Coordinates of C-alpha atoms in Angstrom, one line a residue:
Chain A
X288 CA 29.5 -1.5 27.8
X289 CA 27.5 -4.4 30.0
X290 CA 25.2 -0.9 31.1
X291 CA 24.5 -0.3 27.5
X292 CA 24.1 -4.3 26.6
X293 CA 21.4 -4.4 29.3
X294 CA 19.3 -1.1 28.7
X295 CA 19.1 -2.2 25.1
X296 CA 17.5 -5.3 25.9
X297 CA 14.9 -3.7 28.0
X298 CA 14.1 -1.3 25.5
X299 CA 14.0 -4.5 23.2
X300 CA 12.0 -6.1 25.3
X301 CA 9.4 -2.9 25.6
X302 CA 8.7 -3.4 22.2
X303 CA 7.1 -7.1 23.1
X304 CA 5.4 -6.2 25.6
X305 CA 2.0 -4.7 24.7
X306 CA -1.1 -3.9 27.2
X307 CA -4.0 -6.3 26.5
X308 CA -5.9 -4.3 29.1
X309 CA -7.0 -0.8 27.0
X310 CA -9.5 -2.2 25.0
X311 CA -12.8 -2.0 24.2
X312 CA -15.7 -4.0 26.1
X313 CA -17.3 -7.0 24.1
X314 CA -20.8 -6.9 23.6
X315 CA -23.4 -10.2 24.2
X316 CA -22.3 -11.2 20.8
X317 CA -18.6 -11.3 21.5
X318 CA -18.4 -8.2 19.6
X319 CA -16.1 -5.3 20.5
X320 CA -18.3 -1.8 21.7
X321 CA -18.3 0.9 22.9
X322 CA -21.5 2.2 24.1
X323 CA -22.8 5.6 26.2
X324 CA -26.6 6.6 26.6
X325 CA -26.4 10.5 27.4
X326 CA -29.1 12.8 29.2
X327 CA -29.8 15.9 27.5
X328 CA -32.8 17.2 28.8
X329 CA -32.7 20.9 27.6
X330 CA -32.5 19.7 24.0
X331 CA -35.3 17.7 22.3
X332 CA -34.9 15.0 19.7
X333 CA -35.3 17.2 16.4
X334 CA -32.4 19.8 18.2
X335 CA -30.4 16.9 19.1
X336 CA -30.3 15.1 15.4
X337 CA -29.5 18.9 13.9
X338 CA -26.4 19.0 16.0
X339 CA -25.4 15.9 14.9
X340 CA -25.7 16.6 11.6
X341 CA -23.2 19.3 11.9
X342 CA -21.1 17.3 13.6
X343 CA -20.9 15.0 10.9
X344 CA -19.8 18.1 8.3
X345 CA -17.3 18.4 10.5
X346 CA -16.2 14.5 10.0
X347 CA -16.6 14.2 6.2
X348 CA -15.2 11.9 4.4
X349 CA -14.2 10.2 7.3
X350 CA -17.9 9.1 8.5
X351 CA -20.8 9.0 6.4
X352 CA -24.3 8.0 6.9
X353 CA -25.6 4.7 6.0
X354 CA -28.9 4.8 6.3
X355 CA -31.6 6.6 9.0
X356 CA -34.9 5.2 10.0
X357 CA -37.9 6.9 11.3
X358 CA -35.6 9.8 11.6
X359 CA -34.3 9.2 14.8
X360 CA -31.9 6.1 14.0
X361 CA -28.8 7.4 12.1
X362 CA -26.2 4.6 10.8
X363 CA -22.8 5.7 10.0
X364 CA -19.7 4.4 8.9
X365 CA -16.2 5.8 9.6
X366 CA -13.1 5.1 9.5
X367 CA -9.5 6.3 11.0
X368 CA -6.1 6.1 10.0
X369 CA -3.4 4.7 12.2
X370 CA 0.2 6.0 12.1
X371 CA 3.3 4.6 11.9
X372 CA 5.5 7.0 13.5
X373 CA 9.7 6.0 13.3
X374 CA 11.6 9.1 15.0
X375 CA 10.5 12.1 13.9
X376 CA 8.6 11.1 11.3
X377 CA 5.2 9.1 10.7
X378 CA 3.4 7.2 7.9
X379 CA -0.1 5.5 7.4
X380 CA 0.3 1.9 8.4
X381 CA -3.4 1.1 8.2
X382 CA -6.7 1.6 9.0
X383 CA -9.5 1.1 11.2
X384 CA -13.2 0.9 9.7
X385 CA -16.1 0.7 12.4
X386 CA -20.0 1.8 12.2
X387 CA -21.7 3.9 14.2
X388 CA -25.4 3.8 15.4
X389 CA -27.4 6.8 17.1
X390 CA -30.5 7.3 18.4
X391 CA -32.3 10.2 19.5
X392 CA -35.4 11.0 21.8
X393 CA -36.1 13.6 23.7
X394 CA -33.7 14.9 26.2
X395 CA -31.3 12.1 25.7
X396 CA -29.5 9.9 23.0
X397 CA -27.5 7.2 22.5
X398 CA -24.4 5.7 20.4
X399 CA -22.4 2.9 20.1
X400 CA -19.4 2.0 17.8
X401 CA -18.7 -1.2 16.4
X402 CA -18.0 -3.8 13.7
X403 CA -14.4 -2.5 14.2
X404 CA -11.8 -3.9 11.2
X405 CA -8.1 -3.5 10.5
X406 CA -7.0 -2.9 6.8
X407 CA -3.3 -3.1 6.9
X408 CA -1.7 -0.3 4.4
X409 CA 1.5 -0.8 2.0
X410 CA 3.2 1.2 -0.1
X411 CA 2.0 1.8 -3.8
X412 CA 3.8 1.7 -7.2
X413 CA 3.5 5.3 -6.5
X414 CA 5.1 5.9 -2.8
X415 CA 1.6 6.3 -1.6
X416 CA 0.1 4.5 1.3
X417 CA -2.7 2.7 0.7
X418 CA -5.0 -0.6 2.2
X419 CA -3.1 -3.9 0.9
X420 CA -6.7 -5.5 0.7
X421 CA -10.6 -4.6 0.0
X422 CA -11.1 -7.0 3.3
X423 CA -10.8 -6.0 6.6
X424 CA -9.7 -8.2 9.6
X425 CA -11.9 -7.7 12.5
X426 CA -10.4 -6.9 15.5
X427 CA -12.5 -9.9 17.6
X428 CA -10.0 -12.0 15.9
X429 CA -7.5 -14.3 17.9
X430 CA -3.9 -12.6 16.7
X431 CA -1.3 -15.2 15.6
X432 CA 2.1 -15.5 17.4
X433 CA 4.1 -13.5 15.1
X434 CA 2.1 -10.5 15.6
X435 CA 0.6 -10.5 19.0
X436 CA 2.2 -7.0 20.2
X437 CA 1.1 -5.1 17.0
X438 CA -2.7 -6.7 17.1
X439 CA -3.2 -5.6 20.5
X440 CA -1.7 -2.5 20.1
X441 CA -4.4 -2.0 17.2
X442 CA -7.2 -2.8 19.4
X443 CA -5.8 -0.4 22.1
X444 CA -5.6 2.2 19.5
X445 CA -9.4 1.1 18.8
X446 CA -10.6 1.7 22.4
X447 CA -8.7 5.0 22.3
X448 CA -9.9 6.4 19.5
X449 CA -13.8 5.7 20.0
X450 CA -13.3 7.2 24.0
X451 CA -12.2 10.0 22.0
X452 CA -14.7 10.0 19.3
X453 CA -17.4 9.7 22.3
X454 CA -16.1 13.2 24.3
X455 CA -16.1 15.1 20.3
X456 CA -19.5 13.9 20.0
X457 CA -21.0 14.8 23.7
X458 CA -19.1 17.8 22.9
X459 CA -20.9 18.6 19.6
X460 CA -24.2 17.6 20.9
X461 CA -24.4 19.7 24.0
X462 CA -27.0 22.8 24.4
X463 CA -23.6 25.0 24.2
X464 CA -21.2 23.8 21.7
X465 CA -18.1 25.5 22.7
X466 CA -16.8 24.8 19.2
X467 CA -19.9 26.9 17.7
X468 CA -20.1 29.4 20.3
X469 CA -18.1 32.2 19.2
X470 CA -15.9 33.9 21.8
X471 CA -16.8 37.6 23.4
X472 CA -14.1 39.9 22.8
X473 CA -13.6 43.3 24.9
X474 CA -13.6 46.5 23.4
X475 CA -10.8 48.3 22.7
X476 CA -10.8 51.5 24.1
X477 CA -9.5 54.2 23.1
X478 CA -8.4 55.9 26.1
X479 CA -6.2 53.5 28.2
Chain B
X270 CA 30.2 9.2 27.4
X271 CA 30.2 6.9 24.8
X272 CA 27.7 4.6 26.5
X273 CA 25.7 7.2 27.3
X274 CA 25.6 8.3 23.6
X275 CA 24.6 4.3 22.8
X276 CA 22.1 4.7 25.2
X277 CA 20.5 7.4 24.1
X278 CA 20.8 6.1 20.2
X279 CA 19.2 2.7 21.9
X280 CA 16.1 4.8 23.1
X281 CA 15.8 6.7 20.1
X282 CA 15.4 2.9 17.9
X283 CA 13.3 1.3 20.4
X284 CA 10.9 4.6 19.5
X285 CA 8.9 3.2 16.7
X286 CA 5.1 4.2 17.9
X287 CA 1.6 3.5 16.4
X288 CA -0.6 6.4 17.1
X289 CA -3.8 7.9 15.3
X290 CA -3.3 10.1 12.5
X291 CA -2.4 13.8 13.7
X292 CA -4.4 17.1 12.3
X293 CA -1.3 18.3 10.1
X294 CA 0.1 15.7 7.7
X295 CA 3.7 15.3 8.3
X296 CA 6.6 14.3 6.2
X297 CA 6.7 10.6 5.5
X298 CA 9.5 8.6 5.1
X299 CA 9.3 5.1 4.5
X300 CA 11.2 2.7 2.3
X301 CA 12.3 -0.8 2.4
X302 CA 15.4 -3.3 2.1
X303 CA 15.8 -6.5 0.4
X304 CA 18.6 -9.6 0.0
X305 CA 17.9 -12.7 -1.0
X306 CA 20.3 -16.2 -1.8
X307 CA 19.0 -18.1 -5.1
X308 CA 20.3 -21.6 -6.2
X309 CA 19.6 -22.5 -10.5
X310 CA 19.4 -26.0 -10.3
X311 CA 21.4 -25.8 -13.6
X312 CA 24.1 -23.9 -11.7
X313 CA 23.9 -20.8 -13.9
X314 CA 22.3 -17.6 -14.1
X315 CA 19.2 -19.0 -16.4
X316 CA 16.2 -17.3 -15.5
X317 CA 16.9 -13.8 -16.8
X318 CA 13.7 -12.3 -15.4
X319 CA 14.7 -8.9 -13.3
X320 CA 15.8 -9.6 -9.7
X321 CA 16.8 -12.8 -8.0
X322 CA 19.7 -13.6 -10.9
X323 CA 22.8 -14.1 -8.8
X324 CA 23.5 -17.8 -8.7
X325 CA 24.8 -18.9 -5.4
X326 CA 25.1 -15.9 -3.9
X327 CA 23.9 -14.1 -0.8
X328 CA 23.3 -11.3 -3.0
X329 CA 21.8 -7.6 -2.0
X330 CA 18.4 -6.5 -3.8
X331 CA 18.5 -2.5 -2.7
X332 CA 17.5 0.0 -0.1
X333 CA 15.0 2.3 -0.6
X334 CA 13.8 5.4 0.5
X335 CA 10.5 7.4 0.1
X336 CA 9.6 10.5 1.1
X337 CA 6.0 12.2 1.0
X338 CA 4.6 15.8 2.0
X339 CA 1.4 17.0 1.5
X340 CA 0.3 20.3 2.0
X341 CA -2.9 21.0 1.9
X342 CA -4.4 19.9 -1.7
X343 CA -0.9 19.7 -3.0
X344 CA 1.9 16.8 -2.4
X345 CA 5.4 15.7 -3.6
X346 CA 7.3 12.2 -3.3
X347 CA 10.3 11.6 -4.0
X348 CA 11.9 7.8 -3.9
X349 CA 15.1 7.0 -4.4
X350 CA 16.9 3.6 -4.2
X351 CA 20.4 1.5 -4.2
X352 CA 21.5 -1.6 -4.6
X353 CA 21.6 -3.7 -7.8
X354 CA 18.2 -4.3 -7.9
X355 CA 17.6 -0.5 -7.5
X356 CA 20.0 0.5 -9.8
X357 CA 21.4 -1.2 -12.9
X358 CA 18.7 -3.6 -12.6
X359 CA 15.5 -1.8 -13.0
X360 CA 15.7 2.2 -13.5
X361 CA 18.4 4.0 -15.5
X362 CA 21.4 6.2 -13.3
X363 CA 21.3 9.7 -13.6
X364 CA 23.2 10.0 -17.1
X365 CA 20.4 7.7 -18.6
X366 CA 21.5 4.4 -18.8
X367 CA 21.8 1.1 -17.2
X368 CA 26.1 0.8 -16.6
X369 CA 27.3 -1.6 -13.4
X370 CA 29.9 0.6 -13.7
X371 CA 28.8 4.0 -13.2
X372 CA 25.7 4.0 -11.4
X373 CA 24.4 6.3 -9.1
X374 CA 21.5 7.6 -7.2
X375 CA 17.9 6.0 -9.0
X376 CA 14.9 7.4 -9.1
X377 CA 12.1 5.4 -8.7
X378 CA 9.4 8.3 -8.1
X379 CA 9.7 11.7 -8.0
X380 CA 6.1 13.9 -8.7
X381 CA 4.0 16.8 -7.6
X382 CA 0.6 15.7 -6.9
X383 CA -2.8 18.9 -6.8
X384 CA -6.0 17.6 -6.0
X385 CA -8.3 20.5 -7.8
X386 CA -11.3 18.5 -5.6
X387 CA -11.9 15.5 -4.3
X388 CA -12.4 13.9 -8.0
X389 CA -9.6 16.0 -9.8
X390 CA -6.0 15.3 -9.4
X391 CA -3.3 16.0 -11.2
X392 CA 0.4 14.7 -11.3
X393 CA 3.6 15.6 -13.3
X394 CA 7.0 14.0 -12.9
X395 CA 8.2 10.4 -12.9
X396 CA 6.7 7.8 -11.4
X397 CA 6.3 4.1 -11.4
X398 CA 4.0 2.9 -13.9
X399 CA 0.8 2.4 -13.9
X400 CA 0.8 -0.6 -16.1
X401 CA 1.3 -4.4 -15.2
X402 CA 0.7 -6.1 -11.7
X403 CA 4.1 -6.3 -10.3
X404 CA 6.5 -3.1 -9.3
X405 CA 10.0 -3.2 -8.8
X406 CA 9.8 -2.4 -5.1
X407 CA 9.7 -6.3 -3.9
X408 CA 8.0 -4.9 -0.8
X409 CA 4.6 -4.6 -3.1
X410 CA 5.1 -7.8 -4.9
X411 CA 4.1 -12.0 -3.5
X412 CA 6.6 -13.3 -5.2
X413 CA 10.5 -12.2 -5.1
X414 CA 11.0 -13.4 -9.1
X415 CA 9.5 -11.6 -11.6
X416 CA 7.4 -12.3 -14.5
X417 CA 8.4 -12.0 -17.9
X418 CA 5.0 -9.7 -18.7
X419 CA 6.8 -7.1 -15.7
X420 CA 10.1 -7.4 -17.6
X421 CA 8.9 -6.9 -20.7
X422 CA 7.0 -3.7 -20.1
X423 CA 7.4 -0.2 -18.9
X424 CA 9.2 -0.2 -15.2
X425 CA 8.2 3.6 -15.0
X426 CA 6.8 6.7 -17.3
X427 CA 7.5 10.1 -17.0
X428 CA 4.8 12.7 -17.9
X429 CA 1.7 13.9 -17.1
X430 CA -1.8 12.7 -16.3
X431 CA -5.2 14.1 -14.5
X432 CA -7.1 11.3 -13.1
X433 CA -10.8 11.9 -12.3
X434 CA -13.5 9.9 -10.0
X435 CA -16.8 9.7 -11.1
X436 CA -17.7 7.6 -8.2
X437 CA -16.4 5.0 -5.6
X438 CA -16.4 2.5 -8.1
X439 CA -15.4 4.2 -11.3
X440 CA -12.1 6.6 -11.9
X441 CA -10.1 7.5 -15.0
X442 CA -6.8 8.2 -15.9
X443 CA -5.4 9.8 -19.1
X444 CA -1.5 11.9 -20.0
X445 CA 1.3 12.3 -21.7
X446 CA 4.1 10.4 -21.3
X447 CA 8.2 9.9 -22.1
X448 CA 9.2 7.2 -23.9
X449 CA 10.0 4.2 -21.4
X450 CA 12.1 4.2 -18.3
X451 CA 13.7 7.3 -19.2
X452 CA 14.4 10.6 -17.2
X453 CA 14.5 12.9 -20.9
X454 CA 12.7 11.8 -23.8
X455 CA 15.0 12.8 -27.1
X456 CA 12.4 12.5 -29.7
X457 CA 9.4 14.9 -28.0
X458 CA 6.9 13.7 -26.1
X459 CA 5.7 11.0 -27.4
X460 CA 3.6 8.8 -25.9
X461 CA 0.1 9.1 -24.8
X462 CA -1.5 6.5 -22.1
X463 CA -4.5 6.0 -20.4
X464 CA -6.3 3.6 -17.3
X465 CA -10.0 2.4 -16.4
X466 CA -10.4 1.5 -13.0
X467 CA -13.4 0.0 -11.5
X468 CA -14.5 -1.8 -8.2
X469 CA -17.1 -4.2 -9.5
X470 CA -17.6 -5.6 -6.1
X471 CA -16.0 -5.5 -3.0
X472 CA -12.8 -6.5 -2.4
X473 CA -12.6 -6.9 -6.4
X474 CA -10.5 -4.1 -8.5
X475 CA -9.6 -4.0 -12.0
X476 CA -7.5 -1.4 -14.0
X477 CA -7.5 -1.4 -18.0
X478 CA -4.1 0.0 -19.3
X479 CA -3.4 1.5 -22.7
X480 CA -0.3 3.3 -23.3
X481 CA 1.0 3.9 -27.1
X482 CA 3.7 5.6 -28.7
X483 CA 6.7 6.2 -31.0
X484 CA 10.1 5.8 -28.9
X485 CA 13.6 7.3 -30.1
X486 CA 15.1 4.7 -33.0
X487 CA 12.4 2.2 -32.3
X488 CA 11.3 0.2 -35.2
X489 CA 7.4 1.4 -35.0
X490 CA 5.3 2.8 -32.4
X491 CA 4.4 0.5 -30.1
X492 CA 1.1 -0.1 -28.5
X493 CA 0.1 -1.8 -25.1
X494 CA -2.7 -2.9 -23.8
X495 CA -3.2 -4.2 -19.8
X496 CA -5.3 -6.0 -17.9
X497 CA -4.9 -6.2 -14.1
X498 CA -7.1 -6.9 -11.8
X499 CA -7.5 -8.7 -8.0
X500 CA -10.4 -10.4 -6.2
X501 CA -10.3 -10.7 -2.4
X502 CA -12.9 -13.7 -2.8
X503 CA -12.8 -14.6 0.9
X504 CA -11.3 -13.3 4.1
X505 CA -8.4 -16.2 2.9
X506 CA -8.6 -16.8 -1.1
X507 CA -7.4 -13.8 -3.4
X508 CA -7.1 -14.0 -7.2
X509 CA -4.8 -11.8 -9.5
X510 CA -4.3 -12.0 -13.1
X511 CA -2.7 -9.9 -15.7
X512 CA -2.6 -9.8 -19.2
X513 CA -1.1 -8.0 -21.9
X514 CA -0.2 -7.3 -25.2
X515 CA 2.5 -5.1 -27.0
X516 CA 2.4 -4.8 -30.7
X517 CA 5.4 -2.6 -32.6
X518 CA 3.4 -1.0 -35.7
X519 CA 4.6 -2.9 -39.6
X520 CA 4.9 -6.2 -38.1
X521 CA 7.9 -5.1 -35.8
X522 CA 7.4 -7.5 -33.0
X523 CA 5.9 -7.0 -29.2
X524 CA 4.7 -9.7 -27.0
X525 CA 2.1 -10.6 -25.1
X526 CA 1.1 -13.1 -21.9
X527 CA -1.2 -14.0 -19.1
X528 CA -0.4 -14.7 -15.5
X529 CA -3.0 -15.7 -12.7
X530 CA -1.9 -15.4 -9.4
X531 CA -4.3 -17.4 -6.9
X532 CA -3.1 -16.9 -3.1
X533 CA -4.2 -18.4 0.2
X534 CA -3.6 -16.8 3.4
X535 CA -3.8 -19.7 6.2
X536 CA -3.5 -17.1 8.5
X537 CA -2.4 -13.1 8.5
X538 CA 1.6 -14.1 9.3
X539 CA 1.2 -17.0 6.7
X540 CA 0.8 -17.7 2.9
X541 CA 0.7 -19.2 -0.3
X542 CA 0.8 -18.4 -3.8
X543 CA 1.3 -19.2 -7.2
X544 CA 2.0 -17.2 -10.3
X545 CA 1.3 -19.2 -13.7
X546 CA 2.6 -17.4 -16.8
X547 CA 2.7 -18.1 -20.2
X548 CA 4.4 -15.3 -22.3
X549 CA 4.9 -15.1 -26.1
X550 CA 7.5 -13.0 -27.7
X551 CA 6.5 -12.3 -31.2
X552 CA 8.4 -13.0 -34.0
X553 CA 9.5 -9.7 -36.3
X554 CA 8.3 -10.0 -39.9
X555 CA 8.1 -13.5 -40.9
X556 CA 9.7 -15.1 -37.9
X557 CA 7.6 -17.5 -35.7
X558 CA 6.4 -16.5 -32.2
X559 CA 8.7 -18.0 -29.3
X560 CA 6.7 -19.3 -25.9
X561 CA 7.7 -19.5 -22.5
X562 CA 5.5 -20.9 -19.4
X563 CA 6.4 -20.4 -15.9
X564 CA 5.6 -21.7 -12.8
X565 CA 6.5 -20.1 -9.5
X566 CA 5.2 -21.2 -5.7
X567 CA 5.8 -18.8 -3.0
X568 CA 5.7 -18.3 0.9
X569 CA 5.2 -14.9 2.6
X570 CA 5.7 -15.7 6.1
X571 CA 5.5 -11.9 8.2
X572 CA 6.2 -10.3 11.2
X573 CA 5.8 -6.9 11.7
X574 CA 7.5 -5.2 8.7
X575 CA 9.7 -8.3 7.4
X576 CA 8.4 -10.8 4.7
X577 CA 10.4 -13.7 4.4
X578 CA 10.0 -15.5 1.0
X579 CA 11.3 -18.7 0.0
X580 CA 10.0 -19.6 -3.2
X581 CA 10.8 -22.1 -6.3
X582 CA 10.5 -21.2 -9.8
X583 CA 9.9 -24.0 -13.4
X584 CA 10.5 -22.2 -16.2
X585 CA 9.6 -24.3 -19.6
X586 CA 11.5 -22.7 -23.1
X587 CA 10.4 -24.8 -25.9
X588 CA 11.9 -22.6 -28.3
X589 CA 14.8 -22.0 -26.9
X590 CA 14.3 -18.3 -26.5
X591 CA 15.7 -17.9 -23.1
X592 CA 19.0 -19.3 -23.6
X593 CA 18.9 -21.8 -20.8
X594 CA 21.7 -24.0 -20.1
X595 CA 22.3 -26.9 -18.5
X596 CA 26.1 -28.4 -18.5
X597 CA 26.9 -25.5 -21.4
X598 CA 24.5 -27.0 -23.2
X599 CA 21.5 -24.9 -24.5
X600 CA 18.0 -26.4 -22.7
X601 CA 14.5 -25.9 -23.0
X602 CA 13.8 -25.9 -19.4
X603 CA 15.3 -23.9 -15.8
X604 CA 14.6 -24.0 -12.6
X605 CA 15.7 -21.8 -9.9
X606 CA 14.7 -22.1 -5.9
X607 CA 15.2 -18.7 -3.9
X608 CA 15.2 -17.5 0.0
X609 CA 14.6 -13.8 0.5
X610 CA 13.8 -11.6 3.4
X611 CA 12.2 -8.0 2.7
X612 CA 11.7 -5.5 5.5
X613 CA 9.5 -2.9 5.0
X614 CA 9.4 0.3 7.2

């Protein structure tokens, strides 16, 4: 009984303690980024921005373009949901909004994601999950003491996702796109 | 062995995990719980609106559960709750009607959802309504009491309705519905209802609600017309309001109210809010309209999942509608002050 009494308090306390270190850099502006310039030299600018471009098909509805100037600055906005998972199962528990900038020249671009904010979801009149507020929080704000753990969880779930979102878009945006390049298969034969 | 087993249940708790949202969408099951302890200065049950109406009591609201699939463009939930305010209080048991005595399971939701497109969508079963500001789940609502205008109408409406998107900004909604708050409708389907909702700025959303019909041994059909909408004005300040009106066809009565609901958030765990109501039950043929203002403050103090909410309530009954009390003897105003904790998972 005193071995159970004292695992369950350090599982307890697991739940408080949350890792302020995973999370993104902050910019000169105090602002939370995450930035990469990438060398490309076999692909020029108008090769690069087409491969973004399908990359983005690939991300509808979830990012969308703002605006693009001079054709080689693309904005974007996106957005990714954050689960609440309780044993084996998981529901939305809110979202994260952040934009996205990209540049292109030739043999190289660069991105950065920022202006991330935290819309907390609740449940509808209709058992549907969906943001509590039209306002987001951004995630540069100081968390109060009643929900330290959770905020820095959310901003550690921030840094993860965009490190992610960074090796999909190298990924995309690469001379050969292993997503596009369909595989060789080897003939059957017939006498075997 | 039996630690062990404790053990392992301990780990299995402690498992609650935020994580990005994963390619398939899984089953979702979420829910919340409720209990509250309300003192009527009066020292009676005066304030009749639904939920929070046990005097003195450490009294349960209700558990309830949700669960949600979708499946490529089509989904289902089903919700079901218990406990008094789940139950007797707010949706009918499964023979129909509203008996302390032999309730059962309650159905709050329980719908098939197709998305035909991203625009398209359409939903049959029952389901909360779509009308009014405030639900019955008190996880969705600021304050724990309810408003007169929420128990007046329509908790939920069975039937069903294709919504369309014209844009980010602009959707519609239009179906068939049962009469009110029940599982069969005895007398056809009956009742035809509608909804306007538009985003007119950011962090600003507004629904227009019309739902009219003839219900089983009413007096006339009866029509209502909503208005609910919420401003996010700043990061801190947001601003409901709600107003209604219910007219029963050949001067047969109805009501109708307003309610703002201005709320400040001093910060995320912490806020304040009021709810001013005035409410007017119409008089049937010749009698005179009856009034009733209320005036409720409440806290939502959070952490994580749980909203604790202590709140007090002025209720003013001029005409002596409401059959307040006060030392058995009838009076035009109640008060009522309330401490409730709602967890949310």
């Amino acid at each position: 009984m005193k071995v159970f009494f004292a695992l369950s308090i350090l599982f307890v306390c697991r739940l408080g303690l949350f890792a302020q270190s995973d999370q993104l850099p902050l910019d000169e502006n105090g602002k939370f980024t995450y930035f990469e310039l990438v060398n490309q030299p076999q692909m020029n600018e108008f090769a690069l921005k087409t491969q973004f471009l399908i990359f983005l098909q690939k991300y509808r509805p979830k990012l969308k373009v703002n605006s693009t100037q001079a054709d080689s600055v693309i904005e974007c906005t996106g957005k990714f949901v954050i689960q609440k998972t309780i044993l084996v199962s998981a529901h939305p528990s809110g979202e994260i909004q952040y934009k996205l900038q990209i540049e292109f020249k030739r043999g190289k671009y660069r991105f950065w994601l920022s202006n991330f904010e935290y819309l907390p979801y609740q449940r509808d009149r209709y058992g549907n999950f969906v943001p509590s507020t039209n306002r987001g929080v951004m995630l540069e704000k100081s968390p109060d003491s009643l929900n330290k753990g959770a905020w820095y969880e959310i901003r550690s779930l921030a840094a993860k996702f965009s490190a992610d979102f960074a090796l999909s878009l190298k990924a995309n945006l690469s001379p050969a796109d292993p997503e596009n390049t369909p595989k060789t298969v080897k003939s059957v034969q017939k006498v075997w | 062995m039996k630690n062990l087993i404790n053990v392992l249940i301990a780990i299995c708790l402690s498992n609650v995990a935020l994580a990005q949202e994963p390619a398939a969408s899984p089953l979702q099951i979420s829910g919340a719980v409720d209990t509250y302890w309300k003192y009527d200065f009066n020292k009676g049950a005066n304030i009749k609106t639904y939920f929070a109406n046990e005097q003195n009591s450490i009294s349960l609201g209700m558990i309830d559960i949700a669960l949600k699939k979708s499946t490529g463009k089509a989904s289902f939930v089903g919700e079901l709750s218990f406990g008094p305010l789940g139950q007797s209080q707010s949706i009918p048991n499964a023979l129909g009607g509203y008996d302390e005595d032999i309730n059962s399971f309650h159905i709050q939701n329980l719908y098939i959802s197709y998305a035909f497109s991203e625009k398209f969508n359409l939903t049959a079963g029952y389901m909360g309504t779509f009308v009014g500001y405030e639900v019955i789940s008190p996880a969705a609502n600021f304050n724990y009491s309810t408003s007169y205008l929420f128990g007046s109408g329509p908790f939920q409406n069975a039937g069903i309705k294709a919504s369309y998107a014209f844009s980010d900004k602009v959707s519609l909604m239009a179906g068939l519905f049962n009469d009110w708050n029940v599982y069969q409708d005895f007398n056809g389907v009956s009742h035809i209802g509608g909804q306007l909702s538009l985003t007119p700025a950011k962090g600003w959303t507004a629904y227009l609600n019309f739902l009219s019909g003839y219900s089983k041994n009413a007096a006339g059909t009866g029509t209502l017309v909503d208005l609910t909408t919420a401003y996010q004005i700043t990061d801190k300040f947001k601003l409901g309001l709600n107003a209604a009106d219910y007219t029963v066809s050949d001067n047969n009565g109805g009501y109708s109210g307003v309610a703002i609901y201005p709320q400040y958030a001093f910060k995320p765990s912490f806020a304040l809010g009021l709810r001013a109501e005035q409410f007017s039950i119409k008089g049937t043929g010749a009698a005179a309209n009856s009034n009733v203002t209320s005036f409720t403050f409440s806290g939502n103090i959070k952490s994580g999942g749980l909203t604790f909410i202590p709140e007090i309530r002025f209720d003013s009954d001029k005409d002596f509608s409401q059959q307040f009390f006060k030392n058995g003897i009838a009076s035009k105003a109640a008060s009522q002050f309330s401490l409730s904790a709602v967890y949310a998972f």
